[in-house]
Short mmCIF file of C-alpha atoms in Angstrom, two decimals:
data_model
loop_
_atom_site.label_atom_id
_atom_site.label_comp_id
_atom_site.label_asym_id
_atom_site.label_seq_id
_atom_site.Cartn_x
_atom_site.Cartn_y
_atom_site.Cartn_z
CA MET W 1 133.26 162.59 60.02
CA ALA W 2 134.20 165.98 61.29
CA GLU W 3 134.04 167.41 57.82
CA VAL W 4 130.59 166.11 57.20
CA GLN W 5 129.29 167.48 60.44
CA GLN W 6 130.79 170.85 59.76
CA LYS W 7 129.16 171.06 56.42
CA ASP W 8 125.86 170.25 57.95
CA SER W 9 126.06 172.72 60.73
CA GLY W 10 127.86 175.44 58.88
CA GLY W 11 125.41 175.80 56.11
CA LYS W 12 127.88 177.68 53.98
CA LYS W 13 128.88 175.50 51.13
CA GLY W 14 132.38 175.33 49.73
CA LYS W 15 133.85 177.42 52.47
CA GLN W 16 135.61 175.17 54.86
CA LYS W 17 135.90 176.55 58.31
CA LYS W 18 139.49 176.77 59.50
CA MET W 19 139.86 174.58 62.51
CA ASN W 20 141.92 175.86 65.33
CA ILE W 21 144.53 173.20 65.88
CA ARG W 22 145.73 174.78 69.10
CA VAL W 23 144.95 172.74 72.14
CA ASP W 24 144.70 174.35 75.50
CA PHE W 25 147.33 172.71 77.63
CA THR W 26 146.31 174.27 80.93
CA PRO W 27 144.50 171.21 82.34
CA MET W 28 147.41 169.04 81.27
CA VAL W 29 149.81 171.27 83.19
CA ASP W 30 147.52 171.19 86.21
CA MET W 31 147.50 167.45 86.21
CA ASN W 32 151.25 167.21 85.78
CA MET W 33 151.86 169.60 88.62
CA LEU W 34 149.66 167.49 90.85
CA LEU W 35 151.55 164.37 89.92
CA ILE W 36 154.90 166.05 90.53
CA THR W 37 153.75 167.18 93.96
CA PHE W 38 152.65 163.65 94.71
CA PHE W 39 155.97 162.18 93.66
CA MET W 40 157.95 164.76 95.55
CA LEU W 41 156.09 164.10 98.76
CA CYS W 42 155.82 160.34 98.62
CA THR W 43 159.21 159.29 97.37
CA SER W 44 162.75 159.72 98.49
CA LEU W 45 165.45 160.62 96.04
CA SER W 46 168.53 159.37 97.75
CA LYS W 47 169.08 155.76 98.51
CA PRO W 48 170.53 155.23 101.96
CA GLN W 49 174.18 154.40 102.25
CA THR W 50 175.41 151.47 104.19
CA MET W 51 178.48 150.44 106.03
CA GLU W 52 179.47 146.82 105.97
CA ILE W 53 180.88 145.27 109.08
CA SER W 54 181.70 141.75 109.99
CA MET W 55 181.91 140.72 113.56
CA PRO W 56 184.04 137.89 114.83
CA SER W 57 182.15 134.74 115.59
CA ASN W 58 181.62 134.38 119.29
CA ASP W 59 181.85 130.67 119.15
CA LYS W 60 182.95 129.41 122.54
CA LYS W 61 185.03 126.67 120.95
CA ILE W 62 187.66 129.09 119.73
CA THR W 63 190.53 128.79 122.12
CA GLU W 64 192.96 131.50 123.01
CA GLU W 65 195.54 130.04 120.68
CA ASP W 66 193.33 130.63 117.70
CA GLN W 67 192.90 134.27 118.50
CA THR W 68 195.32 136.49 116.71
CA LYS W 69 197.87 138.08 118.92
CA VAL W 70 198.82 141.62 118.11
CA ALA W 71 202.18 143.22 118.65
CA GLU W 72 202.01 145.76 121.43
CA SER W 73 203.39 148.58 119.34
CA ARG W 74 200.69 148.15 116.72
CA ALA W 75 197.68 148.05 118.98
CA ILE W 76 195.57 151.09 119.66
CA THR W 77 192.62 150.82 121.98
CA LEU W 78 189.81 153.32 121.67
CA ILE W 79 187.26 153.55 124.43
CA LEU W 80 184.15 155.40 123.38
CA GLY W 81 183.02 157.32 126.42
CA GLU W 82 180.21 159.64 127.40
CA ASP W 83 179.54 163.11 125.93
CA ASP W 84 181.33 162.31 122.65
CA LYS W 85 184.65 161.71 124.34
CA VAL W 86 187.14 159.10 123.19
CA TYR W 87 189.68 157.64 125.56
CA TYR W 88 192.62 155.88 124.02
CA TYR W 89 195.86 154.17 124.84
CA VAL W 90 198.57 152.72 122.67
CA GLY W 91 199.84 149.24 123.32
CA LEU W 92 199.33 148.03 126.85
CA PRO W 93 198.16 150.51 129.46
CA ASP W 94 200.11 151.21 132.61
CA TYR W 95 197.55 150.72 135.34
CA ASN W 96 199.65 152.58 137.87
CA ASP W 97 199.93 155.71 135.77
CA TYR W 98 196.58 157.34 135.15
CA THR W 99 198.02 159.56 132.42
CA SER W 100 198.56 156.57 130.14
CA LEU W 101 194.91 156.95 129.16
CA LYS W 102 194.36 160.01 127.00
CA VAL W 103 191.18 161.80 126.04
CA THR W 104 190.33 163.12 122.61
CA THR W 105 187.32 163.99 120.49
CA TYR W 106 185.80 162.82 117.21
CA ASP W 107 186.92 166.01 115.48
CA ALA W 108 189.39 166.09 112.64
CA ASP W 109 192.20 167.26 114.90
CA GLY W 110 191.36 164.72 117.56
CA LEU W 111 190.92 161.06 116.77
CA ARG W 112 191.66 161.41 113.07
CA ALA W 113 194.95 163.21 113.62
CA LEU W 114 196.00 160.49 116.05
CA LEU W 115 195.12 157.64 113.72
CA LEU W 116 196.61 159.29 110.66
CA ASP W 117 199.80 159.81 112.55
CA ARG W 118 199.97 156.20 113.68
CA ASN W 119 199.18 155.02 110.19
CA ARG W 120 201.15 157.58 108.21
CA ASP W 121 203.11 155.19 105.99
CA ILE W 122 200.03 153.47 104.71
CA VAL W 123 198.08 156.69 104.34
CA ALA W 124 200.87 158.15 102.21
CA LYS W 125 200.93 155.06 99.99
CA ILE W 126 197.16 155.03 99.59
CA LYS W 127 197.24 158.71 98.68
CA GLU W 128 199.76 158.03 95.96
CA LEU W 129 197.66 155.18 94.68
CA LYS W 130 194.60 157.39 94.58
CA LYS W 131 196.50 159.95 92.53
CA LYS W 132 197.43 157.24 90.07
CA LYS W 133 193.81 156.24 89.82
CA LEU W 134 192.76 159.81 89.20
CA ASN W 135 195.33 160.12 86.44
CA LYS W 136 193.97 156.93 84.90
CA GLU W 137 197.28 155.15 85.24
CA ILE W 138 195.67 152.16 86.88
CA THR W 139 192.18 150.70 86.68
CA ASP W 140 189.72 150.48 89.51
CA GLU W 141 190.37 146.78 89.97
CA GLN W 142 194.09 147.35 90.16
CA TYR W 143 193.48 150.08 92.66
CA ASP W 144 191.41 147.82 94.89
CA GLU W 145 193.96 145.06 94.68
CA GLN W 146 196.88 147.28 95.53
CA ALA W 147 194.99 149.06 98.27
CA ILE W 148 194.29 145.76 99.98
CA GLU W 149 197.93 144.84 99.66
CA ILE W 150 199.11 148.11 101.16
CA LYS W 151 196.63 147.99 104.01
CA GLY W 152 197.48 144.41 104.85
CA VAL W 153 201.15 144.91 105.69
CA LYS W 154 202.41 143.48 108.93
CA THR W 155 203.15 146.84 110.51
CA ALA W 156 199.65 148.22 110.04
CA PRO W 157 198.05 149.38 113.25
CA VAL W 158 195.30 147.32 114.78
CA VAL W 159 192.51 149.24 116.43
CA MET W 160 190.32 147.87 119.16
CA ILE W 161 187.07 149.73 119.58
CA LYS W 162 185.49 149.38 122.97
CA ALA W 163 182.32 151.22 123.75
CA THR W 164 181.12 152.06 127.22
CA ASP W 165 177.45 151.96 128.09
CA ASP W 166 177.32 155.74 127.91
CA ALA W 167 178.29 155.84 124.24
CA THR W 168 175.67 156.23 121.54
CA TYR W 169 175.26 154.51 118.22
CA LYS W 170 176.52 157.65 116.51
CA ASN W 171 179.80 157.37 118.39
CA LEU W 172 180.25 153.83 117.15
CA VAL W 173 179.55 154.76 113.55
CA ASP W 174 181.86 157.77 113.84
CA ALA W 175 184.64 155.56 115.13
CA LEU W 176 184.13 153.03 112.35
CA ASP W 177 184.10 155.90 109.92
CA GLU W 178 187.48 157.10 111.08
CA MET W 179 188.86 153.64 110.34
CA GLN W 180 187.80 154.06 106.76
CA ILE W 181 189.11 157.60 106.47
CA CYS W 182 192.46 156.64 107.97
CA SER W 183 192.80 153.49 105.81
CA ILE W 184 192.92 151.15 108.76
CA SER W 185 191.88 147.70 107.65
CA LYS W 186 192.28 145.85 110.92
CA TYR W 187 189.86 146.85 113.59
CA ALA W 188 187.44 145.09 115.84
CA ILE W 189 184.61 145.94 118.15
CA VAL W 190 185.44 144.37 121.48
CA ASP W 191 183.83 144.32 124.90
CA LEU W 192 185.01 146.63 127.62
CA THR W 193 187.16 144.97 130.27
CA GLU W 194 187.31 145.77 133.96
CA GLY W 195 190.80 147.10 133.52
CA ASP W 196 189.54 149.66 131.02
CA GLU W 197 186.79 150.75 133.37
CA PHE W 198 189.33 151.19 136.09
CA LEU W 199 191.50 153.32 133.82
CA ILE W 200 188.63 155.66 133.04
CA ASP W 201 187.64 155.99 136.68
CA ASN W 202 191.21 156.60 137.65
CA LEU W 203 191.60 159.28 135.00
CA LYS W 204 188.45 161.03 136.13
CA GLN W 205 189.75 161.15 139.68
CA LYS W 206 193.18 162.16 138.52
CA GLY W 207 195.01 159.15 139.83
CA ALA W 208 193.31 158.92 143.22
CA LEU W 209 192.59 155.26 142.62
CA THR W 210 196.14 154.29 141.72
CA GLY W 211 197.28 151.46 143.93
CA GLN W 212 193.74 150.32 144.67
CA ILE W 213 193.57 148.17 141.60
CA ASP W 214 192.86 144.51 142.03
CA GLU W 215 195.73 142.95 140.12
CA SER W 216 194.08 139.56 140.06
CA LYS W 217 191.27 140.86 137.87
CA LEU W 218 193.50 142.06 135.09
CA MET Z 1 142.79 214.19 68.51
CA PRO Z 2 143.38 210.76 67.27
CA LYS Z 3 141.75 207.98 69.06
CA VAL Z 4 144.07 205.84 71.09
CA LYS Z 5 143.40 202.36 70.03
CA VAL Z 6 143.99 199.89 72.74
CA LYS Z 7 144.90 196.66 71.17
CA ARG Z 8 143.04 193.78 72.58
CA LYS Z 9 145.39 191.14 73.75
CA SER Z 10 144.38 187.60 74.15
CA THR Z 11 144.62 186.47 77.77
CA LEU Z 12 145.31 182.93 76.71
CA ILE Z 13 148.88 181.85 77.32
CA ASP Z 14 150.40 179.05 75.39
CA MET Z 15 150.83 176.27 77.91
CA THR Z 16 152.65 173.87 75.63
CA ALA Z 17 156.10 174.82 76.87
CA MET Z 18 155.00 174.67 80.45
CA SER Z 19 153.55 171.26 79.84
CA ASP Z 20 156.84 170.11 78.35
CA VAL Z 21 158.70 171.18 81.44
CA THR Z 22 156.31 169.51 83.83
CA VAL Z 23 156.37 166.26 81.91
CA LEU Z 24 160.14 166.31 82.00
CA LEU Z 25 160.18 166.92 85.72
CA LEU Z 26 157.65 164.20 86.24
CA THR Z 27 159.73 161.71 84.29
CA PHE Z 28 162.76 162.66 86.30
CA PHE Z 29 161.01 162.11 89.58
CA MET Z 30 159.49 158.84 88.49
CA LEU Z 31 162.79 157.43 87.36
CA THR Z 32 165.10 158.56 90.11
CA SER Z 33 163.07 158.21 93.24
CA THR Z 34 161.90 155.31 95.26
CA PHE Z 35 158.79 155.21 97.36
CA VAL Z 36 159.16 155.99 101.02
CA GLN Z 37 158.52 152.95 103.13
CA LYS Z 38 156.09 153.40 105.90
CA GLU Z 39 158.05 153.08 109.11
CA PRO Z 40 156.63 152.94 112.60
CA VAL Z 41 159.22 155.36 113.96
CA GLN Z 42 161.26 158.07 112.38
CA VAL Z 43 164.96 157.58 112.89
CA ALA Z 44 167.84 159.87 112.09
CA THR Z 45 170.65 157.67 110.88
CA PRO Z 46 174.22 158.74 111.62
CA ALA Z 47 176.40 160.10 108.83
CA SER Z 48 179.35 158.26 107.42
CA VAL Z 49 181.73 158.50 104.48
CA SER Z 50 180.80 155.03 103.29
CA GLU Z 51 179.43 155.13 99.75
CA ILE Z 52 178.15 151.61 99.35
CA LYS Z 53 174.53 151.65 98.29
CA ILE Z 54 172.13 149.29 99.90
CA PRO Z 55 170.64 146.65 97.59
CA GLU Z 56 166.93 146.87 96.99
CA ILE Z 57 165.96 143.26 97.30
CA ASN Z 58 166.66 140.54 99.85
CA ILE Z 59 166.90 142.93 102.72
CA LEU Z 60 165.91 142.32 106.29
CA GLN Z 61 165.85 145.71 107.83
CA ILE Z 62 166.13 146.03 111.57
CA LEU Z 63 164.86 149.37 112.72
CA VAL Z 64 165.95 150.56 116.13
CA ASP Z 65 164.39 153.64 117.68
CA PRO Z 66 166.19 155.89 120.22
CA GLN Z 67 164.68 153.91 123.10
CA GLY Z 68 166.02 150.68 121.66
CA LYS Z 69 162.71 149.25 120.45
CA ILE Z 70 163.12 146.94 117.51
CA PHE Z 71 161.02 146.67 114.38
CA MET Z 72 161.67 144.61 111.30
CA SER Z 73 160.74 144.73 107.69
CA LEU Z 74 161.13 142.09 105.01
CA ASP Z 75 160.81 143.07 101.39
CA LYS Z 76 159.18 139.95 99.99
CA GLN Z 77 155.59 139.18 100.87
CA GLU Z 78 155.99 135.42 100.45
CA ASP Z 79 158.87 135.49 102.89
CA ARG Z 80 156.80 137.37 105.42
CA VAL Z 81 154.12 134.68 105.36
CA ALA Z 82 156.63 131.86 105.64
CA VAL Z 83 158.41 133.57 108.52
CA LEU Z 84 155.13 134.13 110.36
CA GLU Z 85 154.22 130.48 109.97
CA GLU Z 86 157.59 129.45 111.31
CA LEU Z 87 157.18 131.66 114.34
CA SER Z 88 153.61 130.50 114.96
CA LYS Z 89 154.85 126.92 115.07
CA GLU Z 90 157.66 127.76 117.41
CA TYR Z 91 155.59 129.76 119.87
CA ASN Z 92 152.32 127.85 119.47
CA VAL Z 93 150.35 130.86 118.38
CA ASN Z 94 147.75 130.17 115.74
CA PHE Z 95 146.76 132.57 113.03
CA THR Z 96 143.62 132.57 110.91
CA PRO Z 97 144.09 132.90 107.13
CA GLU Z 98 142.73 136.45 107.39
CA GLN Z 99 145.34 137.39 109.92
CA VAL Z 100 148.08 135.92 107.75
CA ASN Z 101 146.77 137.92 104.83
CA LYS Z 102 146.87 141.09 106.85
CA PHE Z 103 150.39 140.34 108.01
CA LYS Z 104 151.42 139.92 104.40
CA LEU Z 105 150.44 143.47 103.68
CA ILE Z 106 152.06 145.30 106.54
CA ASN Z 107 155.48 146.67 105.87
CA SER Z 108 157.09 146.73 109.27
CA PHE Z 109 156.27 144.43 112.08
CA GLY Z 110 157.36 144.52 115.64
CA VAL Z 111 154.82 143.04 118.01
CA PRO Z 112 155.44 140.29 120.55
CA ILE Z 113 154.22 137.08 118.97
CA LYS Z 114 151.64 136.42 121.70
CA GLN Z 115 149.95 139.73 120.98
CA MET Z 116 150.24 139.37 117.23
CA PRO Z 117 146.80 137.80 116.50
CA ALA Z 118 144.99 140.50 118.45
CA PHE Z 119 147.11 143.16 116.79
CA LEU Z 120 146.36 141.85 113.31
CA ASP Z 121 142.64 141.99 114.01
CA LEU Z 122 142.80 145.74 114.53
CA PRO Z 123 141.99 148.13 111.70
CA THR Z 124 145.03 149.43 109.79
CA ASP Z 125 144.84 152.93 111.26
CA ASP Z 126 144.98 151.59 114.79
CA GLN Z 127 147.85 149.31 113.83
CA ASP Z 128 149.93 152.22 112.61
CA ARG Z 129 149.18 154.18 115.74
CA LEU Z 130 149.91 151.37 118.18
CA LEU Z 131 152.87 149.69 116.50
CA LYS Z 132 155.39 152.17 117.83
CA ASP Z 133 154.47 151.23 121.39
CA TYR Z 134 155.38 147.60 120.88
CA GLY Z 135 158.71 146.36 119.51
CA ILE Z 136 160.14 142.89 119.16
CA PRO Z 137 161.32 141.48 122.50
CA ILE Z 138 165.04 140.91 122.75
CA ASP Z 139 167.20 139.52 125.52
CA THR Z 140 167.15 141.78 128.51
CA THR Z 141 167.34 141.04 132.16
CA ALA Z 142 163.64 141.73 132.54
CA ASN Z 143 162.58 139.66 129.58
CA PRO Z 144 164.28 136.34 128.95
CA SER Z 145 162.54 135.39 125.70
CA ASN Z 146 164.44 136.45 122.63
CA GLU Z 147 161.93 136.57 119.83
CA PHE Z 148 164.29 138.73 117.84
CA LYS Z 149 166.62 135.80 117.30
CA ALA Z 150 163.72 133.60 116.26
CA TRP Z 151 162.55 136.14 113.66
CA VAL Z 152 165.99 136.55 112.14
CA LYS Z 153 166.58 132.82 112.12
CA ALA Z 154 163.28 132.14 110.40
CA ALA Z 155 163.95 134.84 107.83
CA ARG Z 156 167.39 133.43 107.12
CA ALA Z 157 166.02 129.91 106.74
CA GLN Z 158 163.51 131.23 104.24
CA ASN Z 159 165.96 133.19 102.15
CA PRO Z 160 169.67 132.33 102.23
CA ASP Z 161 170.58 135.43 100.19
CA LEU Z 162 169.09 137.71 102.78
CA ARG Z 163 171.18 140.64 103.93
CA ILE Z 164 170.69 142.12 107.31
CA ALA Z 165 170.70 145.86 107.61
CA ILE Z 166 170.53 147.68 110.89
CA LYS Z 167 168.97 151.10 110.78
CA ALA Z 168 169.31 152.73 114.13
CA ASP Z 169 168.86 156.24 115.40
CA GLN Z 170 172.08 158.04 116.13
CA ALA Z 171 171.00 158.72 119.70
CA THR Z 172 170.41 155.06 120.49
CA PRO Z 173 172.52 154.13 123.50
CA TYR Z 174 175.26 151.63 122.76
CA PRO Z 175 174.02 148.87 125.11
CA ASN Z 176 170.91 148.47 122.93
CA ILE Z 177 173.01 148.13 119.80
CA LYS Z 178 175.36 145.75 121.55
CA ASN Z 179 172.40 143.63 122.53
CA ILE Z 180 171.35 143.33 118.90
CA MET Z 181 174.88 142.63 117.74
CA THR Z 182 175.45 139.88 120.26
CA SER Z 183 172.08 138.33 119.43
CA LEU Z 184 173.05 138.30 115.77
CA GLN Z 185 176.42 136.81 116.62
CA ASP Z 186 174.73 134.11 118.65
CA ILE Z 187 172.88 132.90 115.58
CA ARG Z 188 176.03 133.17 113.47
CA GLU Z 189 175.03 136.25 111.55
CA ASN Z 190 178.41 137.88 111.58
CA ARG Z 191 178.14 140.07 108.54
CA TYR Z 192 175.64 142.83 108.36
CA ASN Z 193 175.18 146.36 107.17
CA LEU Z 194 174.67 149.53 109.08
CA ILE Z 195 172.51 152.04 107.29
CA THR Z 196 173.93 155.54 107.30
CA THR Z 197 173.51 158.78 105.45
CA LEU Z 198 176.23 160.19 103.29
CA LYS Z 199 178.74 162.63 104.66
CA SER Z 200 181.35 164.17 102.43
CA VAL Z 201 184.87 162.84 102.76
CA PRO Z 202 187.06 165.41 104.49
CA ALA Z 203 189.59 167.03 102.23
CA GLU Z 204 192.99 165.53 102.64
CA ASN Z 205 195.77 167.92 103.35
#
């Protein structure tokens, strides 16, 4: 078709006009750029991460006997307070001694140092296991299996996370995050008790409330 | 004196290479990105070291803004319709087929069920503007009806594989989050996900 037309319009017989096969790509580039801009503005590259948590069932039928009792030496209670402060005590608190409640922060040398120290055996084992995985000595499945085994030992610390009304959602996620960093497998989000509130108040007033505690409420 | 001959250069640039690059970029963006969901409020999720990716389907997302207002989004349109019907039965609010159709198309919902028909009659622009002032009612001392529970229950009944994901702003006060968590516990939804952004794992020393 094209040939025939050329011959007609060209008029010169025998001499075929050389067609320029070059196509101008400028409009194509324009269009592509527009599309790229559209995609960059309307889409998000990264998929959000998620943290899985399971809460205990708050079924009223569960009696006290069914609840797991934790050895005093293994329990750590974190109370998430205001202004990014974390109060904590190990084992059972001494309500008559306001210094039994300590304050720390969410920084690496605060809460994390504390938890890593309490959990140092397991952390060391997990570290070794990770090295093995990096050196391809064990597979991912083996790693997961062994990690669960290590974390599940009877002496592993149990962390109770209690948040006050002044804490924010970020504080909660930070605290849960520390559990993961410090390889603590047993932790729970629990409600604040009156005793804990008393401890915080007492600490703030530097022991002025000692002796005023209502023992019957504990 | 010899004439200086200025060579005429063509101003046309070969765009083929440029076109190649743009097409490549375009392909990259199309394959790696997902479309941003329209959300009634912008929330800044807290950072965590967790690396689990959220699945794309069967998600019931609970969006919580810094004031504690709750919005929800379901990914399947059929589920949305079924859930709305369930709620309309429970609260005796009737919807016209048009309203149901409109509900099917909105991404996030979060309007008290009594105001829902009036809300659905509004034009889309107004809906987007007004939605952030509403929020799904949840148990508080001032408001005893817990429509939040009803929504989640209906969604669960519709799709047993549903996963619940809470996306809350990092500045949301804890009592609001606790409220949601206890409501979920009340209806035996004990496992759920918290949506976070990635933070690098601190170097171990």
